[in-house]
XYZ file of C-alpha atoms in Angstrom:
134
model
C -14.519 -1.995 -7.271
C -12.710 -5.239 -6.368
C -9.381 -5.734 -4.620
C -7.298 -8.623 -5.878
C -4.327 -10.108 -3.805
C -1.411 -11.229 -5.853
C 1.994 -12.729 -5.023
C 4.927 -10.344 -5.578
C 6.413 -12.356 -8.496
C 3.257 -13.546 -10.307
C 2.794 -13.018 -14.109
C -0.688 -11.379 -13.391
C 0.843 -8.833 -11.117
C 3.353 -7.707 -13.777
C 0.637 -7.475 -16.488
C -1.597 -5.317 -14.197
C 1.025 -2.865 -12.712
C 3.718 -2.607 -15.336
C 1.891 -0.039 -17.435
C 1.501 2.133 -14.419
C 4.828 1.850 -12.636
C 6.821 2.675 -15.803
C 4.858 5.941 -16.374
C 6.926 9.010 -15.494
C 3.800 10.728 -13.991
C 3.390 7.816 -11.570
C 6.966 7.622 -10.663
C 6.810 11.572 -9.847
C 3.973 10.761 -7.466
C 6.240 8.345 -5.769
C 9.040 10.967 -5.542
C 10.863 9.263 -8.433
C 11.495 6.181 -6.328
C 11.182 2.981 -8.228
C 8.415 0.475 -7.288
C 9.975 -2.842 -6.026
C 8.725 -6.360 -5.484
C 9.903 -9.766 -4.436
C 8.690 -13.143 -3.413
C 8.299 -11.631 0.069
C 5.670 -9.158 -1.191
C 1.931 -9.526 -1.450
C 0.221 -6.835 -3.504
C -3.408 -5.706 -3.001
C -4.628 -4.339 -6.462
C -7.849 -2.246 -6.648
C -9.460 -2.741 -10.014
C -12.475 -0.823 -11.344
C -14.053 -1.465 -14.606
C -10.980 -3.397 -15.766
C -8.655 -0.742 -14.805
C -6.124 -0.596 -12.003
C -6.898 2.483 -9.875
C -4.497 1.662 -7.006
C -2.194 -0.884 -5.450
C -0.621 -1.409 -2.023
C 2.466 -3.798 -1.911
C 3.112 -5.382 1.508
C 6.521 -6.842 2.236
C 6.916 -9.408 4.998
C 10.041 -8.864 7.099
C 10.394 -11.088 10.102
C 7.585 -10.177 12.428
C 6.469 -7.086 10.406
C 4.249 -6.687 7.370
C 5.367 -3.302 5.655
C 3.331 -1.196 3.336
C 5.571 0.821 1.171
C 5.546 2.292 -2.581
C 1.684 2.327 -3.054
C -0.327 4.082 -5.673
C -3.730 5.618 -5.288
C -5.394 7.098 -8.529
C -6.046 10.851 -7.891
C -5.077 10.423 -4.269
C -8.659 9.263 -3.656
C -8.878 8.970 0.128
C -11.822 6.476 -0.062
C -9.815 4.283 -2.371
C -6.871 4.488 -0.024
C -9.045 3.637 2.937
C -10.528 0.714 1.164
C -7.107 -0.783 0.360
C -5.905 -0.139 4.042
C -8.884 -1.874 5.435
C -8.223 -4.923 3.243
C -4.516 -5.040 4.217
C -5.444 -4.633 7.940
C -7.942 -7.399 7.654
C -5.492 -9.709 5.860
C -2.675 -9.262 8.348
C -4.449 -8.602 11.741
C -2.930 -10.824 14.386
C -0.284 -12.312 12.185
C 2.157 -9.415 11.832
C 2.914 -6.036 13.202
C 1.639 -3.635 10.369
C 3.826 -0.741 9.439
C 3.828 1.698 6.592
C 6.102 4.134 4.819
C 3.372 6.794 4.310
C 3.410 9.844 1.988
C 2.840 12.971 3.987
C -0.254 13.820 1.945
C -1.881 10.660 3.190
C -1.050 10.841 6.909
C -4.748 11.591 7.890
C -6.162 8.602 6.058
C -3.747 6.261 7.564
C -4.387 7.759 11.097
C -8.114 7.369 10.582
C -7.520 3.629 9.956
C -5.603 3.071 13.250
C -1.996 3.961 12.310
C 0.160 6.326 14.441
C 3.423 7.927 13.516
C 6.554 6.292 14.790
C 9.158 8.189 12.899
C 8.488 11.360 10.875
C 10.593 12.271 7.871
C 10.428 15.089 5.386
C 8.232 13.562 2.694
C 7.014 10.517 4.522
C 6.408 9.119 7.988
C 7.000 5.583 9.413
C 3.717 4.562 10.892
C 2.514 1.485 12.818
C -0.995 0.041 13.169
C -2.536 -0.196 16.600
C -3.291 -3.942 16.726
C -5.969 -3.763 19.379
C -8.170 -1.692 17.075
C -10.361 -3.702 14.615
C -11.679 -1.871 11.568
């Protein structure tokens, strides 16, 4: 598997993720919330055998880098952890890293140095503990 990093408005990003983000089954996994992007986003795309198996968009907001509206094929915890490690490696020391995390993924985020700062019904807002290096 390779992880490709793409700007939020690049043509390649649209070609890679459009077939997924328009599928009703993928939208249902995201609680029917639409996927968003902008020039303030960087997307980490996991590709295996020429197929997108996951993605993790990160939006830069002031001093924060925020993970939100990610997709992981079959909720694979190893794939999720690999994308998280890449995001952490990329942003460590530059921004405070936060996430809007699906409840079903809380344990994977916690194992990668995130703590809950605000629980919600279907999600939790989490923040990465910067002093830990993964």
